[in-house]
Tab-separated table of C-alpha atoms in Angstrom:
chain	number	residue	atom	x	y	z
A	14	MET	CA	25.811	8.660	7.671
A	15	THR	CA	22.813	8.435	5.355
A	16	LEU	CA	19.234	8.227	6.597
A	17	ALA	CA	19.060	4.564	5.496
A	18	GLU	CA	22.208	3.760	7.480
A	19	GLU	CA	20.822	5.531	10.553
A	20	VAL	CA	17.593	3.540	10.269
A	21	GLU	CA	19.529	0.254	10.027
A	22	GLU	CA	21.662	1.211	13.048
A	23	VAL	CA	18.521	1.925	15.088
A	24	ARG	CA	16.968	-1.365	13.932
A	25	LEU	CA	20.103	-3.297	14.922
A	26	GLY	CA	20.261	-1.662	18.363
A	27	ALA	CA	16.562	-2.268	18.961
A	28	SER	CA	16.919	-5.878	17.855
A	29	MET	CA	19.817	-6.521	20.228
A	30	LEU	CA	17.993	-4.907	23.161
A	31	ALA	CA	14.814	-6.839	22.380
A	32	GLY	CA	16.778	-10.076	22.048
A	33	GLY	CA	18.467	-9.653	25.424
A	34	ALA	CA	15.224	-8.848	27.229
A	35	SER	CA	13.356	-11.748	25.622
A	36	ALA	CA	16.125	-14.196	26.605
A	37	ILE	CA	15.793	-13.385	30.314
A	38	ALA	CA	12.008	-13.745	30.196
A	39	ALA	CA	12.175	-17.124	28.466
A	40	ARG	CA	14.955	-18.537	30.655
A	41	CYS	CA	13.015	-17.844	33.863
A	42	VAL	CA	10.260	-20.132	32.567
A	43	THR	CA	12.275	-22.884	30.873
A	44	HIS	CA	15.387	-23.316	33.039
A	45	PRO	CA	13.962	-26.056	35.316
A	46	VAL	CA	13.220	-28.318	32.349
A	47	ASP	CA	16.619	-27.543	30.843
A	48	THR	CA	18.203	-28.783	34.074
A	49	LEU	CA	16.331	-32.082	33.718
A	50	LYS	CA	17.540	-32.347	30.117
A	51	ALA	CA	21.194	-31.917	31.067
A	52	ARG	CA	20.953	-34.465	33.882
A	53	MET	CA	19.151	-37.054	31.770
A	54	GLN	CA	21.685	-36.712	28.955
A	55	LEU	CA	24.580	-37.214	31.362
A	56	ARG	CA	23.008	-40.060	33.351
A	57	GLY	CA	23.896	-42.784	30.845
A	58	ALA	CA	27.557	-41.781	30.837
A	59	LEU	CA	27.825	-42.129	34.618
A	60	GLN	CA	26.108	-45.480	35.095
A	61	PRO	CA	26.439	-47.739	36.972
A	62	ALA	CA	27.840	-45.225	39.453
A	63	LEU	CA	24.594	-43.340	39.327
A	64	ALA	CA	22.364	-46.202	40.400
A	65	GLY	CA	20.080	-44.607	42.944
A	66	ALA	CA	21.512	-41.117	42.443
A	67	SER	CA	19.410	-38.070	41.804
A	68	SER	CA	17.674	-37.870	38.441
A	69	SER	CA	18.019	-41.579	37.846
A	70	GLY	CA	15.157	-43.208	36.072
A	71	GLY	CA	14.236	-43.220	32.432
A	72	THR	CA	11.410	-40.699	32.226
A	73	THR	CA	11.261	-36.945	32.510
A	74	TRP	CA	8.543	-37.183	35.176
A	75	HIS	CA	10.589	-39.598	37.279
A	76	ALA	CA	13.655	-37.363	36.978
A	77	ALA	CA	11.592	-34.333	38.019
A	78	ARG	CA	10.121	-36.083	41.073
A	79	THR	CA	13.525	-37.359	42.154
A	80	LEU	CA	15.168	-33.948	41.801
A	81	ALA	CA	12.312	-32.256	43.683
A	82	ARG	CA	12.563	-34.786	46.515
A	83	THR	CA	16.353	-34.692	46.872
A	84	GLU	CA	17.188	-31.041	46.164
A	85	GLY	CA	13.933	-29.112	46.161
A	86	LEU	CA	13.193	-26.095	43.976
A	87	VAL	CA	16.819	-24.928	44.177
A	88	GLY	CA	17.918	-28.024	42.280
A	89	PHE	CA	15.868	-27.039	39.237
A	90	TYR	CA	17.535	-23.636	39.076
A	91	ARG	CA	21.170	-24.710	39.373
A	92	GLY	CA	23.174	-22.786	36.776
A	93	PHE	CA	20.523	-20.086	36.464
A	94	GLY	CA	22.961	-17.400	37.617
A	95	ALA	CA	25.225	-18.135	34.646
A	96	CYS	CA	22.241	-17.739	32.330
A	97	LEU	CA	21.121	-14.525	33.953
A	98	LEU	CA	24.583	-12.986	33.553
A	99	GLY	CA	25.401	-14.324	30.117
A	100	PHE	CA	22.305	-15.138	28.097
A	101	ALA	CA	21.173	-11.536	27.672
A	102	PRO	CA	24.351	-10.359	25.857
A	103	ALA	CA	24.621	-13.666	23.965
A	104	GLN	CA	21.010	-13.475	22.823
A	105	ALA	CA	21.486	-9.814	21.944
A	106	ALA	CA	24.355	-10.859	19.669
A	107	TYR	CA	22.164	-13.652	18.260
A	108	PHE	CA	19.327	-11.327	17.263
A	109	GLY	CA	21.739	-8.640	16.126
A	110	GLY	CA	23.222	-11.280	13.830
A	111	TYR	CA	19.702	-12.170	12.668
A	112	GLU	CA	18.949	-8.605	11.575
A	113	ALA	CA	22.431	-8.113	10.085
A	114	GLY	CA	22.120	-11.439	8.278
A	115	LYS	CA	18.818	-10.383	6.722
A	116	VAL	CA	20.481	-7.246	5.393
A	117	LEU	CA	23.439	-9.196	3.990
A	118	THR	CA	21.194	-11.774	2.318
A	119	ALA	CA	18.763	-9.214	0.885
A	120	PRO	CA	20.079	-9.788	-2.686
A	121	LEU	CA	19.183	-13.476	-2.399
A	122	ARG	CA	15.662	-12.599	-1.251
A	123	ARG	CA	15.198	-10.125	-4.076
A	124	ASN	CA	16.117	-12.869	-6.547
A	125	GLY	CA	13.587	-15.249	-5.051
A	126	HIS	CA	16.037	-17.436	-3.112
A	127	THR	CA	14.251	-16.997	0.215
A	128	ALA	CA	15.107	-20.453	1.575
A	129	ALA	CA	18.815	-20.009	0.848
A	130	ALA	CA	18.691	-16.535	2.412
A	131	GLY	CA	17.075	-17.973	5.535
A	132	VAL	CA	19.700	-20.699	5.857
A	133	ALA	CA	22.537	-18.198	5.380
A	134	THR	CA	21.001	-15.826	7.938
A	135	GLY	CA	20.664	-18.624	10.498
A	136	VAL	CA	24.260	-19.734	10.022
A	137	PHE	CA	25.562	-16.163	10.213
A	138	GLN	CA	23.776	-15.324	13.469
A	139	GLN	CA	24.941	-18.562	15.104
A	140	LEU	CA	28.593	-18.012	14.186
A	141	ILE	CA	28.430	-14.602	15.855
A	142	ALA	CA	26.583	-15.713	18.994
A	143	GLY	CA	28.265	-19.117	19.417
A	144	ALA	CA	31.441	-17.689	20.937
A	145	LEU	CA	29.336	-16.122	23.718
A	146	PHE	CA	26.944	-19.016	24.227
A	147	THR	CA	29.616	-21.719	24.601
A	148	PRO	CA	31.238	-20.517	27.878
A	149	ILE	CA	27.801	-19.849	29.381
A	150	ASP	CA	26.601	-23.283	28.331
A	151	ILE	CA	29.621	-24.994	29.890
A	152	ILE	CA	29.213	-23.232	33.245
A	153	LYS	CA	25.444	-23.701	33.254
A	154	GLU	CA	25.596	-27.420	32.525
A	155	ARG	CA	28.307	-28.135	35.086
A	156	LEU	CA	26.332	-26.336	37.785
A	157	GLN	CA	23.172	-28.187	36.738
A	158	VAL	CA	24.764	-31.625	37.145
A	159	GLN	CA	27.341	-31.024	39.857
A	160	THR	CA	25.377	-32.943	42.509
A	161	MET	CA	25.695	-35.959	40.200
A	162	MET	CA	29.463	-35.434	39.940
A	163	ALA	CA	30.357	-34.079	43.368
A	164	GLU	CA	33.900	-35.438	43.259
A	165	GLN	CA	34.712	-33.531	40.058
A	166	HIS	CA	32.453	-30.463	40.275
A	167	ARG	CA	32.230	-28.459	43.490
A	168	TYR	CA	31.399	-24.950	42.378
A	169	ARG	CA	30.022	-22.290	44.710
A	170	SER	CA	28.880	-19.886	41.995
A	171	PRO	CA	29.117	-19.244	38.236
A	172	TRP	CA	32.228	-17.094	38.807
A	173	HIS	CA	33.892	-19.818	40.875
A	174	ALA	CA	33.118	-22.321	38.116
A	175	ALA	CA	34.630	-20.053	35.458
A	176	VAL	CA	37.822	-19.500	37.476
A	177	ALA	CA	38.162	-23.226	38.212
A	178	ILE	CA	37.725	-24.174	34.548
A	179	VAL	CA	40.308	-21.624	33.373
A	180	ARG	CA	42.804	-22.772	36.026
A	181	ALA	CA	42.334	-26.419	35.093
A	182	ARG	CA	42.136	-26.145	31.297
A	183	GLY	CA	43.218	-22.628	30.402
A	184	VAL	CA	41.077	-20.146	28.493
A	185	GLY	CA	40.443	-22.836	25.888
A	186	GLY	CA	38.517	-24.767	28.523
A	187	MET	CA	35.789	-22.127	28.343
A	188	LEU	CA	35.336	-22.885	24.662
A	189	ARG	CA	35.376	-26.665	25.042
A	190	GLY	CA	32.779	-28.012	22.653
A	191	TYR	CA	32.537	-24.806	20.562
A	192	TRP	CA	32.619	-26.694	17.288
A	193	ILE	CA	30.421	-29.550	18.465
A	194	GLY	CA	28.092	-26.850	19.786
A	195	ASN	CA	28.022	-25.284	16.348
A	196	ALA	CA	27.433	-28.753	14.941
A	197	VAL	CA	24.167	-28.609	16.925
A	198	TRP	CA	23.181	-24.992	16.473
A	199	LEU	CA	24.330	-24.270	12.918
A	200	PRO	CA	21.980	-26.909	11.459
A	201	TRP	CA	19.380	-25.977	14.091
A	202	ASN	CA	19.395	-22.383	12.878
A	203	ALA	CA	19.649	-23.453	9.243
A	204	ILE	CA	16.414	-25.427	9.763
A	205	MET	CA	14.596	-23.134	12.187
A	206	ILE	CA	15.092	-19.703	10.568
A	207	PRO	CA	13.880	-20.500	7.035
A	208	SER	CA	11.060	-22.653	8.471
A	209	TYR	CA	10.015	-19.797	10.753
A	210	GLU	CA	10.145	-17.219	7.967
A	211	LYS	CA	8.247	-19.490	5.543
A	212	SER	CA	5.565	-20.406	8.093
A	213	LYS	CA	5.032	-16.713	8.889
A	214	ALA	CA	4.580	-15.979	5.188
A	215	VAL	CA	2.098	-18.860	4.842
A	216	ALA	CA	0.198	-17.738	7.949
A	217	ALA	CA	0.051	-14.132	6.730
A	218	SER	CA	-1.283	-15.289	3.381
A	219	ALA	CA	-3.916	-17.485	5.042
A	220	LEU	CA	-5.004	-14.689	7.399
A	221	GLY	CA	-4.933	-12.015	4.686
A	222	CYS	CA	-2.499	-9.695	6.458
A	223	ASP	CA	1.118	-8.571	6.296
A	224	VAL	CA	3.766	-10.612	8.109
A	225	ALA	CA	4.407	-7.658	10.429
A	226	ALA	CA	0.713	-7.648	11.401
A	227	LEU	CA	0.478	-11.335	12.358
A	228	PRO	CA	-1.406	-11.901	15.631
A	229	THR	CA	0.452	-13.091	18.712
A	230	TRP	CA	-0.796	-16.669	18.540
A	231	ALA	CA	0.354	-16.986	14.919
A	232	VAL	CA	3.909	-15.790	15.667
A	233	ALA	CA	4.143	-18.165	18.634
A	234	GLY	CA	2.766	-21.061	16.579
A	235	CYS	CA	5.177	-20.469	13.691
A	236	SER	CA	8.131	-20.373	16.083
A	237	ALA	CA	6.994	-23.486	17.975
A	238	GLY	CA	6.526	-25.517	14.807
A	239	ALA	CA	9.863	-24.509	13.298
A	240	SER	CA	11.803	-25.100	16.513
A	241	SER	CA	10.169	-28.516	17.111
A	242	LEU	CA	11.426	-29.718	13.744
A	243	ALA	CA	14.904	-28.345	14.393
A	244	VAL	CA	15.101	-29.881	17.898
A	245	CYS	CA	14.227	-33.391	16.737
A	246	LEU	CA	16.712	-33.352	13.872
A	247	THR	CA	19.649	-32.023	15.916
A	248	HIS	CA	19.114	-33.776	19.259
A	249	PRO	CA	21.654	-36.635	18.848
A	250	ILE	CA	24.449	-34.087	18.415
A	251	ASP	CA	23.219	-32.202	21.487
A	252	VAL	CA	23.578	-35.346	23.615
A	253	ILE	CA	27.205	-35.660	22.503
A	254	LYS	CA	27.835	-31.946	23.117
A	255	THR	CA	26.475	-32.031	26.674
A	256	ARG	CA	28.612	-35.012	27.654
A	257	LEU	CA	31.702	-33.517	26.029
A	258	GLN	CA	31.350	-30.232	27.898
A	259	VAL	CA	30.644	-31.846	31.263
A	260	LEU	CA	32.997	-34.834	31.188
A	261	SER	CA	36.057	-32.885	30.041
A	262	THR	CA	36.919	-32.061	33.670
A	263	THR	CA	36.761	-35.652	34.895
A	264	GLU	CA	39.830	-37.825	35.231
A	265	GLY	CA	41.105	-38.421	31.718
A	266	GLY	CA	38.689	-35.772	30.432
A	267	ALA	CA	41.297	-34.232	28.164
A	268	ARG	CA	41.140	-37.427	26.086
A	269	VAL	CA	37.360	-37.318	25.732
A	270	THR	CA	36.367	-36.448	22.171
A	271	ALA	CA	33.055	-36.169	20.344
A	272	SER	CA	33.768	-39.286	18.296
A	273	TYR	CA	34.699	-41.258	21.428
A	274	ILE	CA	31.450	-40.223	23.123
A	275	ALA	CA	29.396	-41.138	20.048
A	276	ARG	CA	31.004	-44.604	19.846
A	277	THR	CA	30.475	-45.157	23.578
A	278	ILE	CA	26.796	-44.214	23.412
A	279	ALA	CA	26.241	-46.484	20.406
A	280	ALA	CA	28.020	-49.408	22.062
A	281	GLU	CA	26.517	-49.087	25.540
A	282	GLN	CA	23.034	-47.687	24.932
A	283	GLY	CA	22.290	-48.140	21.257
A	284	ALA	CA	20.233	-45.715	19.194
A	285	MET	CA	18.037	-44.775	22.155
A	286	GLY	CA	21.064	-43.310	23.916
A	287	PHE	CA	21.092	-40.499	21.358
A	288	ALA	CA	17.482	-39.661	22.268
A	289	ALA	CA	18.236	-39.189	25.984
A	290	GLY	CA	16.609	-36.009	27.260
A	291	LEU	CA	14.635	-35.359	24.060
A	292	THR	CA	11.349	-34.713	25.875
A	293	PRO	CA	12.729	-32.101	28.312
A	294	ARG	CA	14.713	-30.534	25.471
A	295	LEU	CA	11.492	-30.138	23.483
A	296	LEU	CA	9.761	-28.786	26.589
A	297	THR	CA	12.634	-26.320	27.091
A	298	ILE	CA	13.308	-25.094	23.583
A	299	VAL	CA	9.885	-25.095	21.916
A	300	PRO	CA	7.958	-22.945	24.438
A	301	GLY	CA	11.139	-21.021	25.257
A	302	ASN	CA	11.784	-20.258	21.600
A	303	ALA	CA	8.151	-19.274	21.075
A	304	LEU	CA	8.359	-16.930	24.069
A	305	VAL	CA	11.699	-15.495	22.916
A	306	TRP	CA	10.524	-14.751	19.378
A	307	LEU	CA	7.154	-13.483	20.553
A	308	SER	CA	8.827	-11.150	23.075
A	309	TYR	CA	11.456	-10.173	20.528
A	310	GLU	CA	8.937	-9.194	17.853
A	311	ALA	CA	6.775	-7.312	20.382
A	312	ILE	CA	9.654	-5.434	22.059
A	313	LYS	CA	11.198	-4.554	18.700
A	314	LYS	CA	7.897	-3.075	17.505
A	315	VAL	CA	7.701	-0.885	20.617
A	316	LEU	CA	11.311	0.274	20.290
A	317	LEU	CA	10.933	1.065	16.602
A	318	ALA	CA	7.530	2.764	16.971
């Protein structure tokens, strides 16, 4: 192995370790709002049965007050165990894919095609991490909303949920929504990564420093701005994905498809149905993503020092 190859191997290992650690830190902060997002996105699909049920009401604040009153703090952290067990390795794969993608797209960058390189890197890292994120996402979301669907979902733990899903739907049930999930996160990454890289370059130029020497607030700001844009543009698909993953275990769930859900939302709720849960999703992803990337860059610097 050459010295260059050894350096790249160390960088990849450090990136994966930094990515896993940053994911746990961010999830501790953002999970309560993510729970509100999942419940608000599902609420429209369960009406009118949900009239008066927990998390009813059209605003994030109303949903938060209702959940706090009916389930307490525990309600906000439903599904957190699945995240704790699975997000670290999934995020490690995500950031490992990010570093590997930058190496693979280096020829594009050298030829001045930085935007194309950023898009390709984002797509590459998502394809690698998506297979790990999908099962975690399914378990997490079903635990988050199970008090709204007590007749279908009665899980005691993340492991119990996983076993129940596999028994009911086979191993394929754990990957339900993989492609619709990628329909959310492939464009999300294709927007976020090049936007993040470009904003860092602009910030470095404005501050008169190298990208690697950007101050903490600048890295967090670049990440927050890029992820806000990506969230808004991909949110309608995320609404469809959440309902697909949760409703597939209900009676007749095997017949639920992404196109069926999209037509139902359009017919019953109109365009606003596709914006359900946008505020808590922004409040989950934007600060969470800023914290993840900030932690990632900081931890990677320490590991590579």
